[in-house]
Short mmCIF file of C-alpha atoms in Angstrom, two decimals:
data_model
loop_
_atom_site.label_atom_id
_atom_site.label_comp_id
_atom_site.label_asym_id
_atom_site.label_seq_id
_atom_site.Cartn_x
_atom_site.Cartn_y
_atom_site.Cartn_z
CA ILE A 9 -46.65 -106.82 -70.35
CA ILE A 10 -46.17 -109.97 -72.22
CA ILE A 11 -49.91 -109.63 -73.46
CA ILE A 12 -48.99 -105.80 -74.66
CA ILE A 13 -45.51 -107.05 -75.72
CA ILE A 14 -48.05 -109.69 -77.94
CA ILE A 15 -50.38 -107.25 -79.12
CA ILE A 16 -47.45 -104.87 -80.68
CA ILE A 17 -45.86 -108.12 -82.57
CA ILE A 18 -49.70 -108.81 -84.13
CA ILE A 19 -49.43 -105.04 -85.21
CA ILE A 20 -46.06 -105.09 -86.23
CA LYS A 21 -46.80 -108.27 -88.25
CA THR A 22 -50.18 -106.59 -90.13
CA ILE A 23 -48.10 -103.79 -90.61
CA ILE A 24 -45.45 -105.88 -92.88
CA HIS A 25 -47.91 -107.95 -94.57
CA ASN A 26 -50.17 -104.61 -95.74
CA ASN A 27 -46.77 -103.10 -96.57
CA ASN A 28 -45.90 -106.40 -98.84
CA ASN A 29 -48.99 -105.99 -100.54
CA ASN A 30 -49.43 -102.39 -101.32
CA ASN A 31 -45.72 -102.04 -102.60
CA ASN A 32 -45.87 -101.33 -106.17
CA ASN A 33 -42.23 -102.64 -106.98
CA GLY A 34 -42.56 -105.88 -105.34
CA ALA A 35 -40.20 -105.04 -102.83
CA ARG A 36 -39.22 -108.15 -100.81
CA ILE A 37 -36.19 -108.16 -97.83
CA SER A 38 -34.13 -111.39 -98.25
CA SER A 39 -33.56 -113.78 -95.61
CA GLN A 40 -29.77 -112.14 -95.25
CA ASN A 41 -31.46 -108.69 -94.84
CA LEU A 42 -29.79 -107.07 -98.01
CA ILE A 43 -31.23 -105.06 -100.11
CA ASP A 44 -31.04 -106.16 -103.50
CA GLU A 45 -30.72 -102.93 -105.74
CA VAL A 46 -31.14 -104.94 -109.45
CA THR A 47 -34.29 -106.44 -108.16
CA LEU A 48 -35.73 -103.51 -105.75
CA LEU A 49 -34.41 -100.14 -107.18
CA ASN A 50 -32.80 -100.26 -110.49
CA ARG A 51 -34.03 -99.25 -113.73
CA ARG A 52 -35.87 -101.88 -115.68
CA PRO A 53 -34.11 -102.81 -119.25
CA HIS A 54 -36.89 -101.45 -120.94
CA GLU A 55 -37.23 -98.31 -118.98
CA PRO A 56 -36.29 -94.74 -120.74
CA GLU A 57 -32.57 -93.77 -119.22
CA LEU A 58 -32.37 -90.87 -117.38
CA ARG A 59 -30.75 -87.88 -119.95
CA GLU A 60 -27.25 -86.76 -119.20
CA SER A 61 -28.43 -82.93 -119.24
CA VAL A 62 -31.07 -83.32 -116.16
CA TRP A 63 -28.13 -85.53 -114.26
CA ASN A 64 -25.85 -83.53 -114.75
CA GLU A 65 -28.05 -80.80 -112.75
CA ILE A 66 -28.51 -83.09 -109.67
CA ARG A 67 -24.72 -84.04 -109.84
CA GLU A 68 -23.68 -80.04 -110.04
CA GLU A 69 -25.73 -79.39 -106.84
CA PHE A 70 -24.65 -82.12 -104.83
CA MET A 71 -21.16 -81.66 -105.34
CA ASP A 72 -21.14 -78.24 -104.56
CA LEU A 73 -22.68 -79.64 -100.99
CA ASP A 74 -19.40 -81.21 -100.12
CA GLU A 75 -17.57 -78.39 -98.45
CA SER A 76 -14.83 -79.98 -97.47
CA GLY A 77 -13.98 -81.26 -100.51
CA ILE A 78 -13.22 -84.98 -99.89
CA GLY A 79 -15.94 -86.21 -102.23
CA ARG A 80 -18.44 -87.22 -99.59
CA ILE A 81 -21.42 -85.73 -98.01
CA ASP A 82 -22.89 -86.30 -94.33
CA TYR A 83 -26.29 -86.43 -93.40
CA PRO A 84 -27.29 -82.70 -93.11
CA GLU A 85 -25.38 -82.11 -96.53
CA PHE A 86 -27.57 -84.75 -98.15
CA TYR A 87 -30.78 -83.73 -96.37
CA GLU A 88 -29.97 -80.18 -97.80
CA GLY A 89 -29.26 -81.66 -101.14
CA ILE A 90 -32.80 -83.58 -101.33
CA LYS A 91 -34.84 -80.49 -100.03
CA THR A 92 -33.47 -78.35 -102.57
CA PHE A 93 -35.23 -80.69 -105.53
CA TYR A 94 -37.86 -82.22 -103.20
CA SER A 95 -39.60 -80.21 -100.26
CA GLY A 96 -42.37 -82.60 -99.87
CA CYS A 97 -39.67 -84.66 -98.48
CA THR A 98 -40.05 -84.88 -94.77
CA GLU A 99 -37.22 -84.66 -92.11
CA GLN A 100 -38.01 -88.58 -91.05
CA GLU A 101 -38.28 -89.74 -94.80
CA CYS A 102 -34.92 -88.09 -95.79
CA LYS A 103 -33.14 -89.75 -93.14
CA TYR A 104 -34.90 -93.20 -93.63
CA VAL A 105 -33.57 -92.77 -97.18
CA PHE A 106 -30.11 -91.47 -96.01
CA ASP A 107 -29.52 -94.83 -94.13
CA MET A 108 -30.64 -96.89 -96.90
CA PHE A 109 -27.94 -95.28 -99.36
CA VAL A 110 -25.52 -96.00 -96.34
CA GLU A 111 -26.57 -99.63 -96.12
CA LEU A 112 -26.23 -99.60 -99.75
CA GLN A 113 -22.78 -98.24 -99.93
CA GLN A 114 -21.59 -100.66 -96.99
CA GLN A 115 -22.94 -103.66 -99.17
CA SER A 116 -20.80 -102.46 -102.10
CA ILE A 117 -17.76 -102.11 -100.07
CA LYS A 118 -18.09 -105.27 -98.28
CA ASN A 119 -18.43 -106.86 -101.89
CA GLU A 120 -15.33 -105.21 -102.68
CA THR A 121 -13.41 -105.66 -99.95
CA ASN A 122 -14.32 -110.02 -100.21
CA GLU A 123 -12.75 -109.29 -103.98
CA MET A 124 -10.11 -107.54 -102.54
CA ILE A 125 -9.42 -110.48 -100.34
CA ALA A 126 -9.48 -112.86 -103.06
CA MET A 127 -7.11 -110.98 -105.11
CA GLU A 128 -4.40 -110.82 -102.16
CA GLN A 129 -4.70 -114.81 -101.28
CA MET A 130 -4.35 -114.84 -105.17
CA LEU A 131 -1.16 -112.72 -105.34
CA LYS A 132 0.20 -114.86 -102.02
CA HIS A 133 -0.48 -118.14 -103.91
CA HIS A 134 1.53 -116.45 -106.90
CA THR A 135 4.01 -115.74 -104.90
CA ARG A 136 4.26 -118.94 -102.97
CA ASN A 137 4.29 -121.05 -106.37
CA ARG A 138 6.54 -118.94 -107.78
CA ASN A 139 9.30 -119.48 -104.89
CA ARG A 140 8.96 -123.14 -104.77
CA ASN A 141 9.70 -122.66 -108.76
CA ARG A 142 12.83 -120.72 -108.16
CA LYS A 143 14.04 -123.26 -105.52
CA GLN A 144 13.54 -126.01 -108.06
CA ARG A 145 15.36 -124.49 -110.88
CA SER A 146 18.02 -123.31 -108.19
CA LYS A 147 18.70 -127.24 -107.34
CA ARG A 148 18.87 -127.76 -111.17
CA LYS A 149 21.46 -125.09 -112.03
CA LYS A 150 23.39 -126.29 -108.96
CA ARG A 151 23.55 -130.09 -110.42
CA HIS A 152 24.00 -128.40 -114.02
CA VAL A 153 27.09 -126.18 -112.59
CA GLU A 154 28.67 -129.77 -110.85
CA ILE A 155 29.19 -131.12 -114.06
CA GLU A 156 30.30 -127.64 -115.99
CA GLU A 157 33.84 -127.35 -116.77
CA LYS A 158 35.67 -124.74 -114.17
CA THR A 159 35.95 -122.32 -116.44
CA LYS A 160 32.16 -121.75 -116.81
CA GLN A 161 31.31 -121.82 -113.44
CA LYS A 162 31.91 -118.71 -112.44
CA LYS A 163 29.83 -117.07 -115.45
CA SER A 164 27.10 -119.61 -114.16
CA ASN A 165 27.17 -118.33 -110.64
CA ASP A 166 26.82 -114.86 -111.86
CA ASN A 167 24.07 -115.19 -114.02
CA GLU A 168 22.12 -116.95 -111.23
CA ASP A 169 22.91 -113.93 -109.18
CA ASP A 170 21.51 -111.66 -111.26
CA GLU A 171 18.51 -113.82 -111.50
CA GLU A 172 17.85 -113.60 -108.03
CA GLU A 173 18.19 -110.22 -107.80
CA GLU A 174 15.33 -109.36 -110.62
CA GLU A 175 13.05 -111.96 -108.80
CA GLU A 176 13.50 -109.76 -105.47
CA GLU A 177 12.26 -106.86 -106.92
CA ASP A 178 9.37 -108.84 -108.61
CA ASP A 179 8.71 -109.58 -104.72
CA ASP A 180 8.53 -106.00 -103.67
CA ASP A 181 5.98 -105.09 -106.85
CA ASP A 182 3.83 -108.02 -105.18
CA ASP A 183 4.15 -106.50 -101.70
CA GLU A 184 3.20 -102.86 -103.21
CA SER A 185 0.17 -104.23 -105.01
CA ILE A 186 -1.15 -106.11 -101.59
CA VAL A 187 -0.58 -102.36 -99.65
CA VAL A 188 -2.39 -100.87 -102.23
CA ILE A 189 -5.65 -103.33 -101.91
CA LYS A 190 -5.86 -103.23 -98.61
CA THR A 191 -5.85 -98.89 -98.91
CA LYS A 192 -8.95 -99.17 -100.96
CA THR A 193 -10.98 -101.02 -98.30
CA LEU A 194 -11.10 -98.33 -96.40
CA SER A 195 -14.36 -95.96 -96.18
CA THR A 196 -16.79 -94.44 -93.24
CA ILE A 197 -20.15 -95.52 -92.20
CA SER A 198 -21.66 -91.88 -91.55
CA GLU A 199 -21.14 -90.22 -95.10
CA LEU A 200 -22.02 -90.79 -98.51
CA ARG A 201 -19.13 -91.47 -101.49
CA ILE A 202 -20.72 -88.70 -103.94
CA GLY A 203 -19.70 -90.67 -106.93
CA PRO A 204 -21.14 -93.85 -105.73
CA PHE A 205 -24.43 -91.99 -104.43
CA LEU A 206 -24.98 -90.18 -107.95
CA GLN A 207 -24.73 -93.15 -109.99
CA ARG A 208 -27.34 -94.83 -107.61
CA ILE A 209 -29.80 -92.07 -108.50
CA LYS A 210 -29.07 -92.48 -112.40
CA GLN A 211 -29.41 -96.51 -112.13
CA TYR A 212 -32.81 -95.96 -109.92
CA SER A 213 -34.47 -93.29 -112.09
CA ILE A 214 -36.22 -93.36 -115.42
CA ASP A 215 -36.23 -90.11 -118.01
CA PHE A 216 -37.64 -87.15 -116.57
CA ASP A 217 -37.81 -83.73 -117.40
CA THR A 218 -36.70 -82.02 -114.18
CA PRO A 219 -34.13 -82.88 -111.46
CA GLU A 220 -37.39 -82.22 -109.17
CA GLN A 221 -39.33 -85.18 -110.78
CA VAL A 222 -36.21 -87.41 -110.39
CA ILE A 223 -35.56 -86.54 -106.90
CA ARG A 224 -39.17 -87.69 -105.87
CA TYR A 225 -39.34 -90.54 -107.94
CA VAL A 226 -35.99 -92.33 -106.54
CA VAL A 227 -36.75 -91.01 -102.84
CA ARG A 228 -40.35 -92.61 -103.50
CA LYS A 229 -39.23 -95.49 -104.67
CA MET A 230 -37.01 -95.86 -101.39
CA ILE A 231 -38.91 -95.13 -98.43
CA PRO A 232 -41.49 -98.27 -98.79
CA ILE A 233 -38.89 -100.51 -98.47
CA ALA A 234 -36.93 -98.47 -95.67
CA GLU A 235 -40.11 -98.47 -94.03
CA GLN A 236 -40.61 -101.95 -93.95
CA LYS A 237 -36.54 -102.87 -93.27
CA ARG A 238 -37.30 -100.86 -89.70
CA LEU A 239 -40.43 -102.58 -89.07
CA THR A 240 -38.39 -106.23 -89.72
CA TYR A 241 -35.64 -104.67 -87.41
CA ILE A 242 -38.42 -103.63 -84.64
CA TYR A 243 -39.85 -107.48 -84.86
CA ILE A 244 -36.56 -109.00 -84.80
CA TYR A 245 -35.40 -106.85 -81.78
CA ILE A 246 -38.75 -107.66 -79.79
CA TYR A 247 -38.60 -111.30 -80.46
CA MET A 248 -35.17 -111.78 -79.13
CA CYS A 249 -36.28 -109.89 -76.02
CA MET A 250 -38.97 -112.47 -75.81
CA HIS A 251 -36.71 -114.90 -75.73
CA MET A 252 -33.78 -114.21 -73.77
#
């Protein structure tokens, strides 16, 4: 059994090495096993941008496939859309590409979540600083009130109460902002958000005359990377099994 596993590992290493050499895009998977859209998939600056008329045809097709009207498509809807424009794409290839789009989506969501968390922490830090400054101002006002004439004391207290009410209203606004930030991080892992998905199609493709050429180009660009990642996962799994 050990000999068979070793042979499988050698075969997988050979396949991965060949895929690296044959990949025209120079695709490389990072040590963190993330997909670098800019390096591997995005259109190069010198390449012509996809024209709007062609992209609109693709957009309308996938928007029509969203039968639920929630701005997302699942794998069967994705598969139907791809086959509409590129009938030569096998079901396995479409699944590889779909999974890759989902992974890219999750990378973006994770980055957005990290940004939102950082913003939330900044808001909390700002609130703490403001509360600290408020207490300091309150102490100064109290000292000032003590030396004021008794006739001005009531007026000073009224002003202070008004300011505290305004500051409490500001605190409520901060709380609402934090709630909105947390809500924006929610998503699913089994569906594609149509908007970001279509934008990726536009980013990855160059200028073509027909939607069929665009989808075929994007799919053929993504398949070698998706296959390489799957082989990497298999190799890692076998390696972990051998060292358990």
